[in-house]
Coordinates of C-alpha atoms in Angstrom, one line a residue:
X1 CA 18.2 -50.5 64.6
X2 CA 18.7 -46.7 65.9
X3 CA 22.1 -45.1 65.8
X4 CA 23.5 -42.6 68.3
X5 CA 25.0 -39.6 67.2
X6 CA 27.8 -39.9 69.6
X7 CA 28.9 -43.2 67.6
X8 CA 30.0 -41.3 64.5
X9 CA 33.6 -41.5 64.5
X10 CA 34.1 -43.9 61.7
X11 CA 33.3 -41.4 59.0
X12 CA 35.3 -38.6 61.2
X13 CA 38.4 -40.6 61.5
X14 CA 38.5 -40.9 57.8
X15 CA 37.8 -37.3 57.4
X16 CA 39.6 -35.4 59.9
X17 CA 43.3 -35.1 61.3
X18 CA 41.9 -35.2 64.8
X19 CA 38.3 -36.8 64.9
X20 CA 35.9 -36.6 67.5
X21 CA 38.1 -39.4 70.3
X22 CA 40.9 -36.9 69.8
X23 CA 38.5 -33.8 70.6
X24 CA 37.3 -35.0 73.5
X25 CA 40.0 -36.8 75.0
X26 CA 43.4 -34.8 74.0
X27 CA 45.0 -32.1 76.5
X28 CA 45.7 -28.9 74.6
X29 CA 48.6 -28.7 72.7
X30 CA 49.9 -25.0 73.0
X31 CA 53.1 -25.7 70.6
X32 CA 51.0 -27.8 67.9
X33 CA 49.2 -26.6 65.0
X34 CA 45.6 -27.2 64.9
X35 CA 44.3 -29.5 61.7
X36 CA 41.9 -28.8 58.9
X37 CA 38.6 -30.8 58.5
X38 CA 38.4 -31.2 54.8
X39 CA 38.6 -33.8 52.4
X40 CA 41.6 -32.6 50.0
X41 CA 40.5 -32.6 46.9
X42 CA 38.3 -30.1 46.9
X43 CA 39.4 -26.3 48.5
X44 CA 37.2 -24.9 51.1
X45 CA 36.3 -21.8 52.8
X46 CA 37.5 -21.6 56.1
X47 CA 35.1 -20.1 58.6
X48 CA 35.6 -17.1 60.6
X49 CA 36.7 -19.5 63.1
X50 CA 39.1 -21.1 61.8
X51 CA 40.7 -18.2 60.4
X52 CA 41.2 -16.4 63.6
X53 CA 42.4 -20.1 64.9
X54 CA 44.9 -20.2 62.3
X55 CA 46.1 -17.1 62.9
X56 CA 46.9 -17.4 66.4
X57 CA 48.7 -20.4 65.8
X58 CA 50.7 -18.5 63.0
X59 CA 52.2 -16.9 65.8
X60 CA 53.2 -20.0 68.3
X61 CA 54.6 -21.7 64.9
X62 CA 56.9 -18.4 64.2
X63 CA 57.8 -19.1 67.9
X64 CA 58.8 -22.5 66.9
X65 CA 61.0 -21.4 64.2
X66 CA 63.6 -20.3 66.9
X67 CA 63.9 -23.5 68.3
X68 CA 67.0 -25.3 68.1
X69 CA 67.6 -23.8 65.3
X70 CA 71.5 -22.8 63.9
X71 CA 70.4 -19.5 61.9
X72 CA 72.1 -16.1 61.5
X73 CA 69.8 -13.6 63.2
X74 CA 68.9 -12.6 59.5
X75 CA 68.2 -15.9 58.0
X76 CA 65.8 -16.6 61.3
X77 CA 64.0 -13.4 60.6
X78 CA 63.8 -13.8 57.0
X79 CA 62.6 -17.4 57.7
X80 CA 60.1 -16.6 60.4
X81 CA 58.6 -13.8 58.0
X82 CA 58.0 -15.9 55.0
X83 CA 56.3 -18.3 57.6
X84 CA 54.0 -15.8 58.6
X85 CA 53.3 -14.5 55.9
X86 CA 52.3 -18.1 53.8
X87 CA 50.1 -18.7 57.2
X88 CA 48.7 -15.3 56.2
X89 CA 47.9 -16.6 52.3
X90 CA 46.5 -19.9 53.5
X91 CA 43.9 -17.8 55.8
X92 CA 43.1 -15.9 53.0
X93 CA 42.9 -19.3 50.8
X94 CA 45.5 -17.8 48.3
X95 CA 47.6 -21.4 48.6
X96 CA 49.7 -20.6 45.6
X97 CA 51.1 -17.6 47.0
X98 CA 51.3 -19.5 50.7
X99 CA 53.2 -22.1 49.1
X100 CA 55.5 -19.6 47.6
X101 CA 56.4 -18.0 51.1
X102 CA 56.4 -21.1 52.9
X103 CA 59.1 -22.8 50.2
X104 CA 61.2 -19.5 51.0
X105 CA 61.1 -20.2 54.7
X106 CA 61.9 -24.1 54.0
X107 CA 64.8 -22.8 51.9
X108 CA 66.0 -21.4 55.0
X109 CA 65.2 -23.8 57.2
X110 CA 64.3 -27.2 55.9
X111 CA 64.8 -29.0 58.7
X112 CA 62.4 -27.2 60.5
X113 CA 59.2 -29.4 61.6
X114 CA 56.3 -26.6 61.8
X115 CA 57.6 -25.6 58.5
X116 CA 57.5 -28.9 57.2
X117 CA 53.7 -29.4 58.6
X118 CA 52.4 -26.2 57.4
X119 CA 53.7 -26.8 54.0
X120 CA 52.0 -30.5 54.0
X121 CA 48.7 -28.6 55.3
X122 CA 48.8 -26.4 52.6
X123 CA 49.4 -28.9 49.7
X124 CA 46.7 -31.1 51.3
X125 CA 44.1 -28.0 51.2
X126 CA 44.8 -27.3 47.4
X127 CA 44.8 -31.2 46.7
X128 CA 48.7 -31.7 46.0
X129 CA 48.2 -35.6 47.6
X130 CA 51.9 -36.2 46.9
X131 CA 54.0 -33.0 48.4
X132 CA 51.6 -33.0 51.3
X133 CA 52.5 -36.8 51.8
X134 CA 56.5 -36.0 51.5
X135 CA 56.2 -32.7 53.7
X136 CA 54.1 -34.8 56.4
X137 CA 56.6 -37.5 56.5
X138 CA 59.1 -34.9 57.1
X139 CA 57.7 -32.8 60.1
X140 CA 57.0 -36.1 61.8
X141 CA 61.0 -37.1 61.7
X142 CA 62.0 -33.8 63.1
X143 CA 59.4 -33.6 65.6
X144 CA 58.5 -37.2 66.4
X145 CA 56.8 -36.3 69.8
X146 CA 54.3 -33.8 68.2
X147 CA 51.0 -35.9 67.8
X148 CA 49.5 -33.9 65.3
X149 CA 52.0 -34.4 62.5
X150 CA 51.3 -38.0 62.9
X151 CA 47.6 -36.6 62.3
X152 CA 47.9 -34.9 59.3
X153 CA 50.4 -37.6 57.8
X154 CA 47.5 -40.4 58.7
X155 CA 44.9 -37.9 57.0
X156 CA 47.2 -37.6 53.7
X157 CA 47.1 -41.3 53.5
X158 CA 43.3 -41.8 54.2
X159 CA 42.6 -39.4 52.0
X160 CA 44.6 -41.4 49.0
X161 CA 42.4 -44.6 50.4
X162 CA 46.0 -45.8 51.6
X163 CA 44.6 -46.9 55.2
X164 CA 47.2 -49.1 55.7
X165 CA 49.7 -46.8 55.9
X166 CA 47.5 -44.5 57.8
X167 CA 47.1 -47.2 60.4
X168 CA 51.0 -47.6 60.8
X169 CA 51.0 -43.9 61.3
X170 CA 48.5 -44.2 64.3
X171 CA 50.4 -47.2 65.7
X172 CA 53.5 -44.9 65.7
X173 CA 51.6 -41.9 66.9
X174 CA 50.7 -44.2 69.9
X175 CA 53.6 -45.8 70.3
X176 CA 56.1 -42.7 70.0
X177 CA 54.2 -39.9 71.6
X178 CA 53.4 -40.1 75.7
X179 CA 50.2 -40.0 77.0
X180 CA 48.6 -40.6 73.3
X181 CA 46.4 -44.0 74.3
X182 CA 43.2 -42.1 72.9
X183 CA 44.3 -42.6 70.0
X184 CA 43.5 -46.2 70.1
X185 CA 39.7 -44.9 69.5
X186 CA 40.9 -43.7 65.8
X187 CA 42.5 -46.6 65.3
X188 CA 39.7 -49.0 65.6
X189 CA 37.8 -46.7 63.6
X190 CA 40.5 -46.8 60.7
X191 CA 40.5 -51.0 60.9
X192 CA 37.0 -50.9 61.0
X193 CA 36.8 -48.6 57.5
X194 CA 39.4 -51.5 56.0
X195 CA 36.7 -54.0 57.3
X196 CA 39.4 -55.6 59.7
X197 CA 37.2 -56.3 62.7
X198 CA 39.4 -58.4 65.0
X199 CA 41.8 -56.1 64.7
X200 CA 39.4 -53.0 65.3
X201 CA 38.0 -55.3 68.3
X202 CA 41.3 -55.6 69.9
X203 CA 42.2 -52.1 69.8
X204 CA 38.8 -51.2 71.3
X205 CA 39.7 -53.7 74.4
X206 CA 43.0 -52.1 74.9
X207 CA 41.1 -49.0 74.7
X208 CA 38.7 -50.3 77.4
X209 CA 41.7 -51.4 79.5
X210 CA 43.5 -48.1 79.5
X211 CA 40.2 -46.0 80.0
X212 CA 37.7 -48.5 81.5
X213 CA 34.5 -49.5 80.1
X214 CA 32.9 -47.0 77.8
X215 CA 29.4 -47.0 76.4
X216 CA 30.6 -45.9 72.8
X217 CA 33.3 -48.4 72.6
X218 CA 30.4 -51.1 73.7
X219 CA 28.0 -49.9 71.1
X220 CA 30.9 -50.1 68.8
X221 CA 31.7 -53.8 69.7
X222 CA 28.0 -54.9 69.4
X223 CA 28.4 -53.4 65.8
X224 CA 31.7 -55.9 65.3
X225 CA 29.9 -58.6 66.9
X226 CA 27.1 -58.2 64.5
X227 CA 29.1 -57.7 61.2
X228 CA 30.6 -61.0 62.6
X229 CA 27.4 -62.9 62.9
X230 CA 28.2 -63.4 66.6
X231 CA 24.5 -62.3 67.9
X232 CA 24.8 -63.4 71.1
X233 CA 28.5 -61.3 71.7
X234 CA 26.1 -58.8 69.8
X235 CA 23.4 -59.4 72.5
X236 CA 25.7 -59.3 75.7
X237 CA 27.3 -56.3 74.9
X238 CA 23.6 -54.7 74.7
X239 CA 22.7 -56.2 77.9
X240 CA 25.8 -55.0 79.7
X241 CA 24.9 -51.3 78.3
X242 CA 21.3 -51.7 79.9
X243 CA 22.6 -52.9 83.2
X244 CA 25.6 -50.3 83.4
X245 CA 22.8 -47.3 82.4
X246 CA 19.3 -48.5 83.4
X247 CA 17.8 -44.9 83.0
X248 CA 19.0 -44.9 79.3
X249 CA 15.9 -45.9 77.5
X250 CA 18.0 -45.4 74.0
X251 CA 20.0 -48.7 74.9
X252 CA 17.2 -50.5 75.9
X253 CA 15.1 -49.6 72.5
X254 CA 18.8 -50.4 70.9
X255 CA 18.6 -54.0 72.4
X256 CA 14.7 -54.3 71.3
X257 CA 15.2 -53.3 67.6
X258 CA 18.2 -55.9 67.6
X259 CA 16.0 -59.1 69.3
X260 CA 13.2 -57.8 66.8
X261 CA 15.6 -57.8 63.7
X262 CA 17.2 -61.3 64.7
X263 CA 13.3 -62.5 65.0
X264 CA 13.5 -63.1 69.1
X265 CA 10.2 -61.7 69.1
X266 CA 9.2 -62.0 73.1
X267 CA 12.6 -60.5 73.9
X268 CA 11.9 -57.5 71.7
X269 CA 8.4 -56.8 73.2
X270 CA 9.5 -57.2 76.8
X271 CA 12.4 -54.8 76.4
X272 CA 9.8 -52.7 74.6
X273 CA 7.6 -52.7 77.3
X274 CA 10.0 -51.7 79.7
X275 CA 11.0 -48.8 77.4
X276 CA 7.6 -47.8 77.6
X277 CA 7.4 -48.0 81.6
X278 CA 10.6 -45.4 81.7
X279 CA 8.8 -43.4 79.4
X280 CA 5.5 -44.0 78.2
X281 CA 5.2 -41.4 75.7
X282 CA 8.1 -43.1 73.7
X283 CA 7.3 -43.4 70.1
X284 CA 10.1 -45.4 68.7
X285 CA 8.9 -48.1 71.5
X286 CA 5.3 -48.1 70.3
X287 CA 6.9 -48.4 66.6
X288 CA 9.2 -51.6 67.3
X289 CA 5.8 -52.6 68.6
X290 CA 4.4 -52.0 66.1
X291 CA 6.2 -54.1 63.8
X292 CA 6.8 -56.9 66.0
X293 CA 3.0 -57.5 66.1
X294 CA 3.1 -56.9 62.3
X295 CA 5.6 -59.8 61.7
X296 CA 3.6 -62.0 64.3
X297 CA 0.5 -61.4 62.3
X298 CA -1.7 -59.5 64.8
X299 CA -2.8 -56.4 62.4
X300 CA -4.9 -55.3 64.7
X301 CA -2.3 -54.6 67.6
X302 CA 0.0 -53.2 65.1
X303 CA -1.9 -50.2 64.2
X304 CA -3.0 -49.6 67.6
X305 CA 1.1 -49.2 68.5
X306 CA 1.7 -47.2 65.7
X307 CA -1.2 -45.0 65.5
X308 CA -0.1 -44.4 69.0
X309 CA 3.5 -43.6 68.2
X310 CA 1.9 -41.1 65.1
X311 CA 0.0 -39.2 68.3
X312 CA 3.2 -39.0 70.0
X313 CA 5.0 -35.1 68.9
X314 CA 8.1 -37.0 69.8
X315 CA 8.2 -38.5 66.2
X316 CA 9.6 -36.2 63.8
X317 CA 7.4 -34.9 61.2
X318 CA 9.7 -36.4 58.2
X319 CA 9.7 -40.1 60.1
X320 CA 5.7 -40.1 59.7
X321 CA 6.0 -38.7 56.4
X322 CA 8.6 -41.3 55.4
X323 CA 6.3 -44.2 56.7
X324 CA 2.9 -42.6 54.8
X325 CA 5.2 -42.7 51.6
X326 CA 5.9 -46.6 52.3
X327 CA 2.3 -47.5 53.0
X328 CA 1.5 -45.3 49.3
X329 CA 4.1 -47.7 47.7
X330 CA 2.0 -50.4 48.8
X331 CA -1.3 -49.2 47.7
X332 CA -3.9 -50.1 46.4
X333 CA -4.0 -52.5 49.6
X334 CA -7.0 -52.9 51.0
X335 CA -5.7 -54.5 54.2
X336 CA -3.8 -51.3 54.9
X337 CA -5.8 -48.8 53.1
X338 CA -7.8 -47.3 56.5
X339 CA -4.8 -47.9 58.9
X340 CA -2.8 -45.5 56.1
X341 CA -5.8 -43.0 55.7
X342 CA -6.1 -43.0 59.7
X343 CA -2.2 -42.5 60.3
X344 CA -2.3 -39.3 57.9
X345 CA -5.4 -38.0 59.6
X346 CA -3.1 -38.2 63.0
X347 CA 0.0 -36.5 61.4
X348 CA -2.3 -33.6 60.6
X349 CA -4.3 -33.5 63.6
X350 CA -0.5 -33.3 65.5
X351 CA 1.7 -31.1 63.1
X352 CA -1.1 -28.9 61.7
X353 CA 1.8 -26.0 60.8
X354 CA 3.3 -28.7 58.6
X355 CA 2.5 -28.4 54.9
X356 CA 4.4 -31.9 54.1
X357 CA 1.7 -33.4 56.8
X358 CA -1.1 -31.8 54.7
X359 CA 0.7 -33.0 51.4
X360 CA 1.6 -36.8 52.1
X361 CA -2.5 -36.9 53.5
X362 CA -3.5 -35.2 50.1
X363 CA -1.4 -38.2 48.5
X364 CA -2.9 -40.7 50.3
X365 CA -6.6 -39.6 49.8
X366 CA -6.2 -39.0 46.0
X367 CA -4.7 -42.8 45.5
X368 CA -7.5 -43.9 47.6
X369 CA -10.2 -42.1 45.4
X370 CA -11.0 -39.7 48.0
X371 CA -10.8 -37.1 45.1
X372 CA -12.3 -34.2 47.0
X373 CA -10.6 -34.8 50.3
X374 CA -7.2 -35.0 48.5
X375 CA -8.0 -31.7 46.8
X376 CA -8.5 -30.0 50.2
X377 CA -5.3 -31.8 51.8
X378 CA -3.2 -30.2 49.1
X379 CA -5.0 -27.2 49.5
X380 CA -4.6 -26.8 53.2
X381 CA -0.7 -27.5 52.3
X382 CA -1.0 -24.6 49.7
X383 CA -2.1 -22.5 52.4
X384 CA 1.0 -23.2 54.7
X385 CA 3.4 -23.2 52.0
X386 CA 2.2 -22.0 48.7
X387 CA 5.9 -22.5 46.8
X388 CA 5.0 -26.1 45.8
X389 CA 4.4 -26.3 42.1
X390 CA 3.5 -30.1 42.3
X391 CA 0.8 -29.4 44.9
X392 CA -1.0 -26.6 42.8
X393 CA -0.5 -28.8 40.1
X394 CA -2.3 -31.8 41.8
X395 CA -5.1 -29.6 42.6
X396 CA -6.2 -28.3 39.1
X397 CA -5.8 -32.0 38.1
X398 CA -8.3 -33.0 40.5
X399 CA -10.9 -30.2 39.9
X400 CA -10.3 -31.5 36.1
X401 CA -10.9 -34.8 37.3
X402 CA -14.2 -33.6 39.0
X403 CA -14.9 -31.6 36.1
X404 CA -15.5 -28.6 37.9
X405 CA -14.6 -25.9 35.8
X406 CA -15.0 -23.2 38.5
X407 CA -12.8 -24.5 40.9
X408 CA -10.2 -25.3 37.7
X409 CA -10.3 -21.5 36.8
X410 CA -10.0 -20.0 40.5
X411 CA -7.1 -21.9 41.2
X412 CA -5.0 -21.7 38.1
X413 CA -5.4 -18.2 38.0
X414 CA -3.7 -18.2 41.7
X415 CA -1.1 -20.4 40.7
X416 CA -0.4 -18.5 37.6
X417 CA 0.1 -15.5 39.7
X418 CA 3.0 -17.6 41.6
X419 CA 4.3 -19.3 38.7
X420 CA 4.0 -17.4 35.3
X421 CA 6.4 -19.1 33.4
X422 CA 4.6 -22.5 34.3
X423 CA 3.6 -23.6 30.5
X424 CA 1.4 -26.4 32.1
X425 CA -0.6 -24.1 34.5
X426 CA -1.4 -22.1 31.3
X427 CA -2.6 -25.0 29.6
X428 CA -4.8 -25.9 32.2
X429 CA -5.9 -22.2 32.4
X430 CA -6.7 -22.4 29.1
X431 CA -9.0 -25.8 29.3
X432 CA -10.6 -24.1 32.6
X433 CA -11.6 -21.1 30.2
X434 CA -12.9 -23.4 27.0
X435 CA -15.2 -25.0 29.6
X436 CA -16.3 -21.9 30.7
X437 CA -17.2 -21.1 27.3
X438 CA -14.7 -18.2 27.3
X439 CA -12.7 -19.3 23.9
X440 CA -11.0 -16.2 23.5
X441 CA -9.9 -15.9 26.8
X442 CA -8.8 -19.9 26.3
X443 CA -6.9 -19.1 22.9
X444 CA -4.8 -16.4 24.9
X445 CA -3.7 -18.8 27.9
X446 CA -3.1 -21.6 25.4
X447 CA -1.1 -19.4 22.8
X448 CA 0.5 -18.0 25.6
X449 CA 1.6 -21.0 27.2
X450 CA 2.6 -23.1 24.4
X451 CA 5.3 -20.1 23.9
X452 CA 6.6 -21.3 27.2
X453 CA 6.8 -25.4 26.0
X454 CA 8.9 -24.8 23.1
X455 CA 11.4 -27.8 24.6
X456 CA 8.7 -30.2 25.4
X457 CA 7.0 -31.6 22.1
X458 CA 4.4 -33.5 24.1
X459 CA 3.3 -30.7 25.6
X460 CA 3.2 -28.6 22.6
X461 CA 1.0 -31.7 21.2
X462 CA -1.5 -31.0 24.1
X463 CA -1.7 -27.3 23.9
X464 CA -2.3 -27.8 20.1
X465 CA -5.3 -30.0 20.4
X466 CA -6.7 -27.4 22.8
X467 CA -5.7 -24.9 20.7
X468 CA -7.7 -27.1 17.2
X469 CA -11.2 -27.1 20.0
X470 CA -11.0 -23.3 21.0
X471 CA -10.3 -22.3 17.0
X472 CA -13.3 -24.2 16.3
X473 CA -15.6 -22.6 18.7
X474 CA -14.3 -19.1 17.5
X475 CA -14.9 -20.3 13.6
X476 CA -11.4 -20.0 12.9
X477 CA -11.2 -23.2 11.0
X478 CA -8.2 -22.4 9.1
X479 CA -6.4 -22.0 12.6
X480 CA -8.0 -25.2 14.1
X481 CA -7.1 -27.3 11.4
X482 CA -3.9 -25.7 11.7
X483 CA -3.5 -26.5 15.5
X484 CA -4.7 -30.2 14.9
X485 CA -2.3 -30.8 12.3
X486 CA 0.6 -29.6 14.3
X487 CA -0.8 -31.9 17.4
X488 CA -1.2 -35.1 14.9
X489 CA 2.4 -34.3 13.2
X490 CA 3.9 -35.1 16.7
X491 CA 1.7 -38.1 17.5
X492 CA -0.3 -39.5 14.7
X493 CA -2.3 -42.0 16.9
X494 CA -3.6 -38.3 19.1
X495 CA -7.0 -39.9 19.9
X496 CA -8.6 -36.2 21.4
X497 CA -7.2 -34.4 18.2
X498 CA -8.3 -37.6 15.7
X499 CA -11.8 -37.5 17.0
X500 CA -12.4 -33.8 17.0
X501 CA -11.0 -32.8 14.0
X502 CA -13.1 -35.4 12.4
X503 CA -16.4 -34.4 14.1
X504 CA -15.7 -31.0 13.1
X505 CA -14.7 -31.5 9.9
X506 CA -18.3 -33.6 9.2
X507 CA -19.8 -30.7 10.7
X508 CA -18.5 -28.2 8.6
X509 CA -19.0 -30.9 5.5
X510 CA -15.4 -30.4 4.5
X511 CA -12.7 -33.1 3.9
X512 CA -14.7 -35.5 4.2
X513 CA -12.6 -38.5 3.4
X514 CA -9.8 -37.2 5.8
X515 CA -12.6 -37.2 8.7
X516 CA -13.6 -40.8 7.6
X517 CA -10.0 -42.1 7.5
X518 CA -9.0 -40.3 10.7
X519 CA -12.2 -41.4 12.4
X520 CA -12.1 -44.9 11.1
X521 CA -8.5 -45.1 12.5
X522 CA -9.8 -44.1 15.9
X523 CA -12.7 -46.5 15.9
X524 CA -10.1 -49.7 15.0
X525 CA -8.2 -48.9 17.9
X526 CA -10.8 -48.6 20.0
X527 CA -13.9 -50.2 19.0
X528 CA -16.3 -50.2 21.8
X529 CA -16.1 -46.7 22.9
X530 CA -19.2 -44.9 22.4
X531 CA -17.3 -41.2 21.8
X532 CA -15.4 -42.7 18.5
X533 CA -18.0 -44.5 17.3
X534 CA -20.6 -41.7 17.5
X535 CA -18.1 -39.4 15.4
X536 CA -17.2 -42.4 12.8
X537 CA -21.2 -42.6 12.4
X538 CA -21.1 -39.0 11.7
X539 CA -18.8 -38.9 9.5
X540 CA -20.5 -41.8 7.3
X541 CA -23.9 -40.2 7.5
X542 CA -22.7 -36.8 6.2
X543 CA -21.1 -39.1 3.1
X544 CA -24.6 -40.3 2.9
X545 CA -23.5 -43.9 4.5
X546 CA -26.5 -44.0 6.6
X547 CA -26.5 -48.0 6.5
X548 CA -22.7 -47.8 8.1
X549 CA -23.7 -44.9 10.3
X550 CA -26.6 -47.1 11.9
X551 CA -24.3 -49.9 12.4
X552 CA -22.3 -47.6 14.2
X553 CA -24.6 -45.9 16.4
X554 CA -26.4 -49.3 17.3
X555 CA -23.1 -50.3 18.6
X556 CA -22.4 -47.3 20.7
X557 CA -26.0 -47.2 22.1
X558 CA -25.4 -50.2 23.9
X559 CA -23.0 -48.9 26.3
X560 CA -24.3 -45.1 26.5
X561 CA -27.4 -43.0 26.9
X562 CA -26.1 -39.8 25.8
X563 CA -28.7 -37.9 24.0
X564 CA -26.6 -36.3 21.3
X565 CA -25.9 -40.4 20.5
X566 CA -29.5 -40.6 21.1
X567 CA -30.5 -37.7 18.5
X568 CA -27.7 -38.7 15.6
X569 CA -29.4 -42.6 15.8
X570 CA -33.2 -40.3 15.1
X571 CA -31.7 -38.6 12.3
X572 CA -29.8 -41.9 10.5
X573 CA -33.4 -43.5 11.0
X574 CA -35.1 -40.4 9.5
X575 CA -32.8 -41.0 6.4
X576 CA -33.2 -44.5 6.1
X577 CA -37.2 -43.5 5.5
X578 CA -38.1 -45.3 9.4
X579 CA -39.8 -42.0 10.4
X580 CA -41.8 -43.6 13.5
X581 CA -38.6 -45.1 14.7
X582 CA -36.9 -41.5 14.3
X583 CA -39.3 -39.5 16.3
X584 CA -39.1 -42.4 19.0
X585 CA -35.2 -41.7 19.3
X586 CA -35.8 -38.2 18.9
X587 CA -38.4 -38.3 22.2
X588 CA -35.8 -40.3 24.2
X589 CA -33.3 -37.9 23.3
X590 CA -35.1 -34.7 24.4
X591 CA -35.7 -36.5 27.7
X592 CA -32.1 -37.3 28.0
X593 CA -31.0 -33.6 28.0
X594 CA -28.7 -32.2 26.5
X595 CA -30.0 -32.7 22.8
X596 CA -29.6 -30.5 19.9
X597 CA -31.3 -26.8 19.6
X598 CA -33.3 -28.5 17.1
X599 CA -34.6 -31.1 18.6
X600 CA -37.9 -29.7 19.4
X601 CA -38.8 -28.8 16.4
X602 CA -37.8 -32.3 15.0
X603 CA -40.5 -33.6 17.4
X604 CA -43.3 -31.4 16.5
X605 CA -43.0 -31.0 13.1
X606 CA -41.7 -34.9 12.8
X607 CA -39.2 -33.7 10.5
X608 CA -35.3 -33.5 10.0
X609 CA -33.7 -30.3 10.7
X610 CA -29.9 -29.9 10.5

């Protein structure tokens, strides 16, 4: 259920010497030093405000040194001087020097509570909890009426997870210091931290008797009842809160959530609708209704309510993104897909200047197969905030999937202006240049990106594979072969490297046995892949194994109408003496489009040209 910010007392009471309750209720005490509010394990930087307050307190505490002291004027003056110096070094966060001065003051006046307190506080800040404990105990002993000394001791014990001792300190504080009943709230929080729910409940009830009914206490008691599985008592507290604060929608919504989480759906709907009467645009009420209707199987009404909630600017963008991410985790799921897309569209409409809205919308569009729409959403997110590399990466991946070379080239160039050290983007840029028939530029990008990817062997292998293709286009065959060998050295089953390397070797008529081994290995792994079958067939063709090539191509042609495969089949048939059938296949290849430059001469002369 929802939480109310005013109720974060449990954590505060564990970390701070004067928690939120004390700050709200305690009267100012001019003779009491303020507390620190940081975990003792690690020293922290003091704020300017804290330093100013410590400086003021130093004067007050110096005055305390005179109270009840039986020192000579000289010793009193020296003690005060050391004390003030010590406080100064605390302000400067030089705790070693601070302790040096304070201990000199202590040597002159060991029973002074203020000196003991300041030494304890300094030890706490520097992480010396043992000494902090001893000096804090002494401060309480010498000034049992000073509430802040108890608070420091409680903090020291809490920092050591000695909650029982901290509890005893709060109990003594409430007993010994007049008008300190407001620390009952701290004590109750401490009991809750220990899981002592009955004691916490009793202490909160004591506080209510002293101070009257308090909304925050009712809310805390409600949480205790829930932990005790006493639902009826928790609900009674909730109803009492609503009755005492009829104008407070948050209590109505908290009660509605409690009903919903305990399967009291009619009551949850009743209170949610009550909240909407008070605040018609309240998105939280809509979200509760959406959840209740979903649990009841009423998907239509559930979708209606959540869309109304998303249409409200009052529902935080981060909450919307979190909910959309939950939808993403459930995809693919036809039952929720359209609702998720609608919610993403509403989010971008309501928050047109939030990059994260378009980013998550892009994710949803992409996952549901709407690649172009997903890319446009990512690009809009980039227009609002171009600093997220992952968004650029998503864009160029979609460019590649859609085979849109111009977009891939344009987007990678823009991304590299912002992220020149991202090796992956150089890879995409190199691929884009190769696809754009600019192998020289492709090689330049790939070689540069490869230097940036030395700590990523998998990405290096991808660079090497693409460089093998690019160097082949440039007829730099030695570099091409070396790149493929490097790629296969990392992954001997790299399909792209095995296929392209073996095919280019067959075109050159070189290392045909090696080409046969590589392409055969690939076909064995992917026996129905027409591209790999065509490569294997062409290697066999170059080895003059025309029957083997024919079998591979006929299998490939069961799943493809690619002109190259058809033309190759015609070439094989021609070599086998079936010239009429060869001519028919060449004509098919020409009609399909994308055949070799020799196809017209082959058909016209009915001869094989290679």
